[in-house]
Tab-separated table of C-alpha atoms and ligand atoms in Angstrom:
chain	number	residue	atom	x	y	z
A	1	MET	CA	0.100	0.028	0.065
A	2	SER	CA	3.124	2.527	0.243
A	3	SER	CA	3.168	5.521	-0.908
A	4	GLN	CA	-0.038	5.776	-2.131
A	5	ARG	CA	-2.906	8.876	-1.121
A	6	ALA	CA	-5.656	7.886	1.193
A	7	LEU	CA	-8.279	10.479	2.134
A	8	VAL	CA	-9.755	10.551	5.589
A	9	THR	CA	-13.003	12.640	5.735
A	10	GLY	CA	-13.618	13.276	9.036
A	11	GLY	CA	-10.541	12.920	10.251
A	12	ALA	CA	-9.777	15.587	12.989
A	13	GLY	CA	-12.048	13.346	15.198
A	14	PHE	CA	-12.039	10.880	17.841
A	15	LEU	CA	-11.231	7.471	15.510
A	16	GLY	CA	-10.730	9.530	12.494
A	17	SER	CA	-7.464	10.980	14.120
A	18	HIS	CA	-6.322	7.430	15.153
A	19	LEU	CA	-6.811	6.206	11.127
A	20	CYS	CA	-4.657	8.798	9.794
A	21	ASP	CA	-1.779	7.849	12.279
A	22	ALA	CA	-1.953	4.243	11.564
A	23	LEU	CA	-2.603	4.701	7.917
A	24	LEU	CA	0.608	7.137	8.357
A	25	GLY	CA	2.396	4.585	10.104
A	26	GLU	CA	1.872	2.218	6.836
A	27	GLY	CA	3.664	4.186	4.375
A	28	TRP	CA	0.396	6.410	2.913
A	29	ASN	CA	0.008	9.570	1.889
A	30	VAL	CA	-2.609	11.046	3.895
A	31	VAL	CA	-5.293	14.426	3.283
A	32	VAL	CA	-8.249	15.015	5.547
A	33	VAL	CA	-10.731	16.706	4.589
A	34	ASP	CA	-12.641	18.140	7.764
A	35	ASN	CA	-14.904	20.774	9.168
A	36	LEU	CA	-14.585	20.768	12.482
A	37	LEU	CA	-17.958	20.538	13.591
A	38	THR	CA	-17.155	18.033	16.151
A	39	GLY	CA	-13.627	17.304	15.316
A	40	ARG	CA	-10.724	19.134	16.655
A	41	ARG	CA	-7.479	20.714	14.776
A	42	HIS	CA	-5.895	19.471	18.257
A	43	ASN	CA	-6.209	15.910	17.238
A	44	LEU	CA	-3.885	16.150	14.383
A	45	GLU	CA	-1.312	18.925	16.090
A	46	HIS	CA	1.499	16.094	16.103
A	47	LEU	CA	1.284	15.854	12.148
A	48	LYS	CA	1.795	18.879	11.087
A	49	ASN	CA	5.022	18.713	10.384
A	50	ASP	CA	4.757	15.245	8.311
A	51	SER	CA	5.480	16.059	4.653
A	52	ARG	CA	2.950	13.491	4.284
A	53	PHE	CA	-0.206	14.388	5.669
A	54	ASP	CA	-2.429	17.395	4.383
A	55	PHE	CA	-5.247	19.556	5.967
A	56	VAL	CA	-8.034	20.909	4.304
A	57	GLU	CA	-11.033	22.664	6.601
A	58	LYS	CA	-13.625	21.820	3.960
A	59	ASP	CA	-17.548	20.802	4.312
A	60	ILE	CA	-17.806	17.530	2.417
A	61	CYS	CA	-21.648	18.331	2.258
A	62	GLU	CA	-20.802	20.397	-0.838
A	63	PRO	CA	-19.043	18.730	-3.321
A	64	PHE	CA	-14.979	18.320	-3.251
A	65	ASP	CA	-12.214	17.443	-4.875
A	66	VAL	CA	-8.945	16.950	-3.307
A	67	GLY	CA	-7.019	15.517	-6.440
A	68	LYS	CA	-6.417	11.924	-7.035
A	69	VAL	CA	-6.527	9.330	-4.231
A	70	ASP	CA	-6.147	5.626	-4.029
A	71	PHE	CA	-8.656	4.906	-1.044
A	72	VAL	CA	-11.319	6.904	0.704
A	73	PHE	CA	-11.837	6.824	4.416
A	74	HIS	CA	-15.186	8.183	5.142
A	75	PHE	CA	-15.808	9.072	8.666
A	76	ALA	CA	-16.901	12.488	8.665
A	77	SER	CA	-20.283	12.484	11.220
A	78	PRO	CA	-20.744	13.634	14.717
A	79	ALA	CA	-21.142	10.590	16.334
A	80	SER	CA	-22.260	10.789	20.105
A	81	PRO	CA	-25.339	11.150	21.173
A	82	VAL	CA	-25.065	14.706	22.498
A	83	ASP	CA	-23.501	15.733	19.291
A	84	TYR	CA	-25.833	14.655	16.751
A	85	THR	CA	-28.795	15.837	18.872
A	86	ILE	CA	-26.875	19.426	18.699
A	87	HIS	CA	-26.264	18.811	15.229
A	88	GLY	CA	-28.944	16.943	13.681
A	89	ILE	CA	-29.888	18.470	10.777
A	90	PRO	CA	-25.696	17.948	9.964
A	91	THR	CA	-25.981	14.904	10.776
A	92	LEU	CA	-28.500	13.555	8.412
A	93	LYS	CA	-27.020	15.705	5.889
A	94	VAL	CA	-23.278	14.394	5.898
A	95	GLY	CA	-24.724	10.572	6.124
A	96	SER	CA	-26.856	11.570	2.825
A	97	LEU	CA	-25.081	14.442	0.852
A	98	GLY	CA	-21.293	14.018	2.401
A	99	THR	CA	-21.566	10.325	1.139
A	100	PHE	CA	-22.361	10.803	-2.154
A	101	HIS	CA	-19.749	13.092	-2.044
A	102	ALA	CA	-17.230	10.992	-1.129
A	103	LEU	CA	-18.144	8.114	-3.181
A	104	ASP	CA	-18.071	10.450	-6.276
A	105	VAL	CA	-14.963	11.209	-5.189
A	106	ALA	CA	-13.943	6.798	-4.727
A	107	HIS	CA	-15.787	6.785	-8.165
A	108	LYS	CA	-13.788	9.169	-10.065
A	109	TYR	CA	-10.649	8.303	-8.684
A	110	GLY	CA	-11.634	4.455	-9.334
A	111	ALA	CA	-9.887	4.392	-5.823
A	112	LYS	CA	-11.041	1.775	-2.793
A	113	TYR	CA	-13.622	3.004	-0.208
A	114	LEU	CA	-14.356	2.266	3.738
A	115	VAL	CA	-17.253	3.957	5.376
A	116	SER	CA	-18.069	4.101	9.287
A	117	SER	CA	-21.292	2.610	10.215
A	118	THR	CA	-22.525	1.766	13.757
A	119	SER	CA	-23.973	-0.308	15.488
A	120	GLU	CA	-26.785	2.072	15.967
A	121	CYS	CA	-28.256	0.611	12.541
A	122	TYR	CA	-29.315	-2.094	14.617
A	123	GLY	CA	-31.029	0.025	16.748
A	124	ASP	CA	-32.674	-1.323	20.604
A	125	PRO	CA	-31.702	-4.715	19.334
A	126	LEU	CA	-34.122	-7.616	19.671
A	127	GLU	CA	-31.818	-9.759	18.586
A	128	HIS	CA	-29.090	-10.620	20.906
A	129	PRO	CA	-25.218	-10.185	20.066
A	130	GLN	CA	-26.252	-8.585	16.868
A	131	LYS	CA	-24.827	-10.159	13.818
A	132	GLU	CA	-24.389	-8.072	10.574
A	133	THR	CA	-27.144	-10.018	9.010
A	134	TYR	CA	-29.906	-8.385	11.732
A	135	TRP	CA	-31.684	-5.910	10.058
A	136	GLY	CA	-32.493	-3.654	13.372
A	137	ASN	CA	-35.293	-2.399	15.272
A	138	VAL	CA	-34.742	1.868	14.939
A	139	ASN	CA	-37.382	4.047	15.595
A	140	SER	CA	-37.152	6.229	12.267
A	141	ILE	CA	-38.714	9.301	14.138
A	142	GLY	CA	-37.489	9.189	17.370
A	143	PRO	CA	-34.255	11.551	18.871
A	144	ARG	CA	-31.729	9.320	17.573
A	145	SER	CA	-33.334	8.530	14.096
A	146	VAL	CA	-31.162	11.507	13.208
A	147	TYR	CA	-28.268	9.500	13.502
A	148	ASP	CA	-29.410	6.240	13.027
A	149	GLU	CA	-31.568	6.552	9.673
A	150	ALA	CA	-28.334	8.828	8.895
A	151	LYS	CA	-26.387	5.565	8.943
A	152	ARG	CA	-28.562	3.482	7.332
A	153	PHE	CA	-28.895	5.702	4.195
A	154	THR	CA	-24.967	5.984	4.275
A	155	GLU	CA	-25.213	2.009	3.847
A	156	ALA	CA	-27.279	2.104	1.496
A	157	VAL	CA	-25.711	4.980	-0.633
A	158	THR	CA	-22.525	2.767	-0.390
A	159	MET	CA	-24.005	-0.762	-1.492
A	160	ALA	CA	-25.818	1.305	-4.557
A	161	TYR	CA	-22.264	3.004	-5.421
A	162	HIS	CA	-20.745	-0.691	-5.536
A	163	ARG	CA	-23.861	-2.342	-7.301
A	164	TYR	CA	-24.156	-0.031	-9.900
A	165	HIS	CA	-20.914	2.094	-10.377
A	166	LYS	CA	-18.636	-1.163	-8.824
A	167	VAL	CA	-17.159	1.042	-6.413
A	168	ASP	CA	-14.918	-1.396	-4.555
A	169	THR	CA	-16.392	-0.470	-1.083
A	170	ARG	CA	-16.518	-1.865	2.495
A	171	ILE	CA	-18.592	-0.756	5.643
A	172	VAL	CA	-17.392	-1.403	9.202
A	173	ARG	CA	-20.265	-1.453	11.691
A	174	ILE	CA	-18.562	0.393	15.044
A	175	PHE	CA	-19.391	-0.295	18.537
A	176	ASN	CA	-18.318	1.771	21.283
A	177	THR	CA	-15.277	2.600	21.451
A	178	TYR	CA	-13.190	4.626	23.957
A	179	GLY	CA	-9.714	6.186	24.611
A	180	PRO	CA	-7.441	8.730	24.193
A	181	ARG	CA	-8.426	11.801	22.545
A	182	MET	CA	-12.785	11.437	23.489
A	183	GLN	CA	-13.934	15.306	23.979
A	184	LEU	CA	-14.150	15.670	27.321
A	185	ASN	CA	-17.800	16.851	26.760
A	186	ASP	CA	-19.198	14.458	24.244
A	187	GLY	CA	-21.169	12.908	26.469
A	188	ARG	CA	-20.679	9.605	25.778
A	189	VAL	CA	-20.240	7.457	28.807
A	190	VAL	CA	-16.790	6.966	29.384
A	191	PRO	CA	-15.220	10.484	29.121
A	192	ASN	CA	-18.228	11.447	31.165
A	193	PHE	CA	-17.774	8.633	34.138
A	194	MET	CA	-13.999	9.672	33.940
A	195	LYS	CA	-14.724	13.311	34.312
A	196	GLN	CA	-16.429	13.025	36.938
A	197	ALA	CA	-14.479	10.076	38.826
A	198	LEU	CA	-11.255	12.431	38.444
A	199	ARG	CA	-13.463	15.197	39.873
A	200	ASN	CA	-14.564	13.385	42.671
A	201	GLN	CA	-18.078	14.108	41.765
A	202	ASP	CA	-21.244	11.582	41.745
A	203	LEU	CA	-20.969	9.362	38.254
A	204	THR	CA	-24.398	9.818	36.743
A	205	VAL	CA	-25.717	6.765	35.492
A	206	TYR	CA	-28.731	7.015	33.464
A	207	GLY	CA	-31.816	4.909	34.373
A	208	ASP	CA	-30.798	2.186	36.638
A	209	GLY	CA	-27.340	1.271	35.156
A	210	SER	CA	-28.774	-2.273	33.891
A	211	GLN	CA	-28.499	-1.193	30.044
A	212	THR	CA	-25.836	-3.105	28.541
A	213	ARG	CA	-22.593	-1.727	26.220
A	214	SER	CA	-19.652	-3.493	24.930
A	215	PHE	CA	-16.704	-1.170	24.945
A	216	CYS	CA	-13.582	-1.238	22.518
A	217	TYR	CA	-10.038	0.322	22.843
A	218	VAL	CA	-9.511	2.213	20.326
A	219	SER	CA	-6.110	0.803	19.087
A	220	ASP	CA	-8.190	-3.117	18.483
A	221	GLU	CA	-11.012	-0.767	16.770
A	222	ILE	CA	-7.958	0.763	14.147
A	223	ASP	CA	-6.937	-2.941	13.484
A	224	GLY	CA	-9.890	-3.944	12.861
A	225	PHE	CA	-10.241	-0.889	10.347
A	226	ILE	CA	-7.176	-1.682	8.647
A	227	ARG	CA	-7.901	-5.389	8.216
A	228	LEU	CA	-10.938	-5.062	6.648
A	229	ALA	CA	-9.479	-1.902	4.453
A	230	LYS	CA	-6.939	-4.764	2.838
A	231	SER	CA	-10.111	-7.188	2.843
A	232	SER	CA	-12.526	-7.481	-0.127
A	233	GLU	CA	-15.493	-7.855	1.900
A	234	HIS	CA	-18.791	-5.483	0.604
A	235	LEU	CA	-21.069	-6.804	3.387
A	236	PRO	CA	-20.936	-4.644	5.988
A	237	VAL	CA	-18.463	-6.139	9.349
A	238	ASN	CA	-18.831	-5.737	12.826
A	239	ILE	CA	-16.001	-4.441	14.939
A	240	GLY	CA	-16.572	-4.163	18.100
A	241	ASN	CA	-15.026	-5.860	21.416
A	242	PRO	CA	-18.123	-8.749	22.231
A	243	ASN	CA	-17.457	-8.415	26.364
A	244	GLU	CA	-20.910	-6.894	27.692
A	245	PHE	CA	-20.755	-4.769	30.953
A	246	THR	CA	-23.923	-3.204	32.297
A	247	ILE	CA	-23.606	0.906	32.570
A	248	LEU	CA	-23.405	0.274	36.396
A	249	GLU	CA	-20.231	-1.753	36.205
A	250	CYS	CA	-18.665	0.097	34.054
A	251	ALA	CA	-19.470	2.918	36.578
A	252	GLN	CA	-17.769	0.710	39.176
A	253	HIS	CA	-14.641	-0.271	36.819
A	254	VAL	CA	-13.668	3.691	36.391
A	255	ILE	CA	-14.118	4.224	40.085
A	256	LYS	CA	-11.707	1.467	40.797
A	257	VAL	CA	-8.887	2.255	38.004
A	258	THR	CA	-8.865	6.071	38.728
A	259	GLY	CA	-9.099	5.233	42.702
A	260	SER	CA	-11.625	7.997	42.783
A	261	LYS	CA	-14.077	8.864	45.733
A	262	SER	CA	-16.997	9.513	43.938
A	263	LYS	CA	-20.419	7.807	44.448
A	264	ILE	CA	-23.128	6.990	41.820
A	265	SER	CA	-25.992	9.243	41.124
A	266	TYR	CA	-29.337	8.092	38.912
A	267	GLU	CA	-30.361	10.311	36.159
A	268	PRO	CA	-33.832	9.611	34.043
A	269	LEU	CA	-33.258	7.334	30.610
A	270	PRO	CA	-32.864	9.262	27.504
A	271	GLN	CA	-35.966	7.950	25.193
A	272	ASP	CA	-34.995	5.210	22.880
A	273	ASP	CA	-31.691	4.367	24.655
A	274	PRO	CA	-30.720	0.778	23.534
A	275	LYS	CA	-31.072	-1.471	26.574
A	276	GLN	CA	-28.385	-4.071	25.157
A	277	ARG	CA	-25.756	-4.041	22.937
A	278	ARG	CA	-22.829	-6.804	21.854
A	279	PRO	CA	-20.909	-7.638	18.557
A	280	ASP	CA	-20.970	-11.070	17.207
A	281	ILE	CA	-17.609	-11.330	16.178
A	282	THR	CA	-17.799	-14.230	13.980
A	283	LYS	CA	-17.480	-12.692	10.647
A	284	ALA	CA	-14.564	-10.342	11.914
A	285	ARG	CA	-12.832	-13.607	13.290
A	286	GLN	CA	-12.980	-15.587	10.770
A	287	LEU	CA	-12.468	-12.722	7.511
A	288	LEU	CA	-10.107	-10.542	8.806
A	289	GLY	CA	-8.367	-12.906	11.632
A	290	TRP	CA	-9.008	-9.880	14.176
A	291	GLU	CA	-10.046	-9.907	17.329
A	292	PRO	CA	-9.849	-7.385	20.362
A	293	LYS	CA	-6.849	-7.444	22.558
A	294	ILE	CA	-7.382	-5.607	25.195
A	295	GLN	CA	-10.381	-5.205	28.054
A	296	LEU	CA	-11.773	-2.621	29.820
A	297	GLU	CA	-10.092	-1.990	32.387
A	298	GLU	CA	-6.737	-1.959	30.845
A	299	GLY	CA	-8.181	0.440	28.531
A	300	LEU	CA	-9.649	2.366	31.009
A	301	GLN	CA	-6.043	2.994	33.103
A	302	MET	CA	-4.388	3.090	29.409
A	303	SER	CA	-6.765	6.103	28.595
A	304	LEU	CA	-6.130	7.867	32.167
A	305	ASP	CA	-3.470	9.459	31.494
A	306	TYR	CA	-5.165	11.470	28.870
A	307	PHE	CA	-8.077	11.917	30.621
A	308	ARG	CA	-6.293	13.356	33.798
A	309	LYS	CA	-4.800	16.007	31.524
A	310	ALA	CA	-7.944	17.125	29.673
A	311	VAL	CA	-9.431	17.552	32.887
A	312	ALA	CA	-6.527	19.539	34.555
A	313	GLN	CA	-6.892	21.465	30.888
A	314	GLU	CA	-10.072	22.395	32.007
A	315	ALA	CA	-10.027	23.522	35.193
A	316	ALA	CA	-6.556	25.695	34.186
A	317	ALA	CA	-8.821	27.722	31.474
A	318	LYS	CA	-11.475	28.648	34.201
B	1	UDP	N1	-24.679	6.665	30.297
B	1	UDP	C1	-24.924	7.164	31.426
B	1	UDP	N2	-24.426	7.908	31.816
B	1	UDP	C2	-23.808	8.814	31.293
B	1	UDP	C3	-23.429	8.727	29.433
B	1	UDP	C4	-24.257	7.868	29.563
B	1	UDP	O1	-25.448	6.270	32.095
B	1	UDP	O2	-23.419	9.809	31.855
B	1	UDP	C5	-25.121	5.869	29.605
B	1	UDP	C6	-26.318	5.898	28.154
B	1	UDP	O3	-27.648	6.500	28.689
B	1	UDP	C7	-26.354	4.391	27.328
B	1	UDP	C8	-24.583	4.571	27.782
B	1	UDP	O4	-24.380	5.089	28.699
B	1	UDP	O5	-26.875	3.703	27.630
B	1	UDP	C9	-23.573	4.373	26.854
B	1	UDP	O6	-24.449	5.625	26.079
B	1	UDP	P1	-23.662	6.586	24.887
B	1	UDP	O7	-23.651	7.677	25.206
B	1	UDP	O8	-21.719	6.466	25.249
B	1	UDP	O9	-23.049	5.999	23.535
B	1	UDP	P2	-24.625	4.573	23.105
B	1	UDP	O10	-24.190	3.375	23.321
B	1	UDP	O11	-25.683	5.603	23.992
B	1	UDP	O12	-24.505	5.449	21.434
């Protein structure tokens, strides 16, 4: 793959920026296009003097062309429930218009293509764990629909460009992922709990905390993306850690890892919050030889330094 050029839309985000690091490590030249709606320049700061790296600030909801590329990684989209609730219409636009434009680039240059999709395609799942063949249980008009339906549409456009235009596409369904570079205030459970624990504030568990999630450390997740990129699988592949925890257990792990004196307080469960989520990763195991290596407590430990610094920086800025 060396000395070829990859485009990463949304490359200033949490996952996008880690993907850029991995691609540069694999010998690619990388150009990021991001409008910085929820992404941060800071996530790419360490690459600014790398001659193989370019950053273009642009909204991909307008047609765009950054010159010839060999691979398009389409990662642009708000992704946390708080972000996509605030930016509901931009989320729908980037999943629809933005996806057309990213696929147009791949089509024009004959580039390979990989798009980030999500376990949200399964909605509040009635099948557990979730296999790629499950069609999902999504409320098309609820508060999460701006994200869930945008991503389902993203998958539909991607498959259409594959079928009609023969674009060499891949779809990754990402489950809850965590690690350094998550925004402290993006509202997701791991940054919320880490921030609260490091400030010795109560950890806010929504509902009774019995809902489950399965958390994948970022380096494992990126390894799955790279393996999928090198494969020729066009149908969706789940990449996530199948170790499932209740949210209450997640809170207890965070309190343990941070050594915090925090207690737990309970707040209302948001509407349509999925009750359970766990990937079936048989396909990724068989097709990609992929398996997550880092379990929750170890990954929280590995993220601690980052969250400590982010909390200290926020305190200093006040
Ligand atoms: N959650 C919580 N407290 C928080 C933030 C989130 O109990 O401070 C819960 C949320 O209701 C959900 C789970 O943690 O059940 C995961 O939420 P997140 O926003 O990280 O992502 P989701 O998996 O819902 O997209």
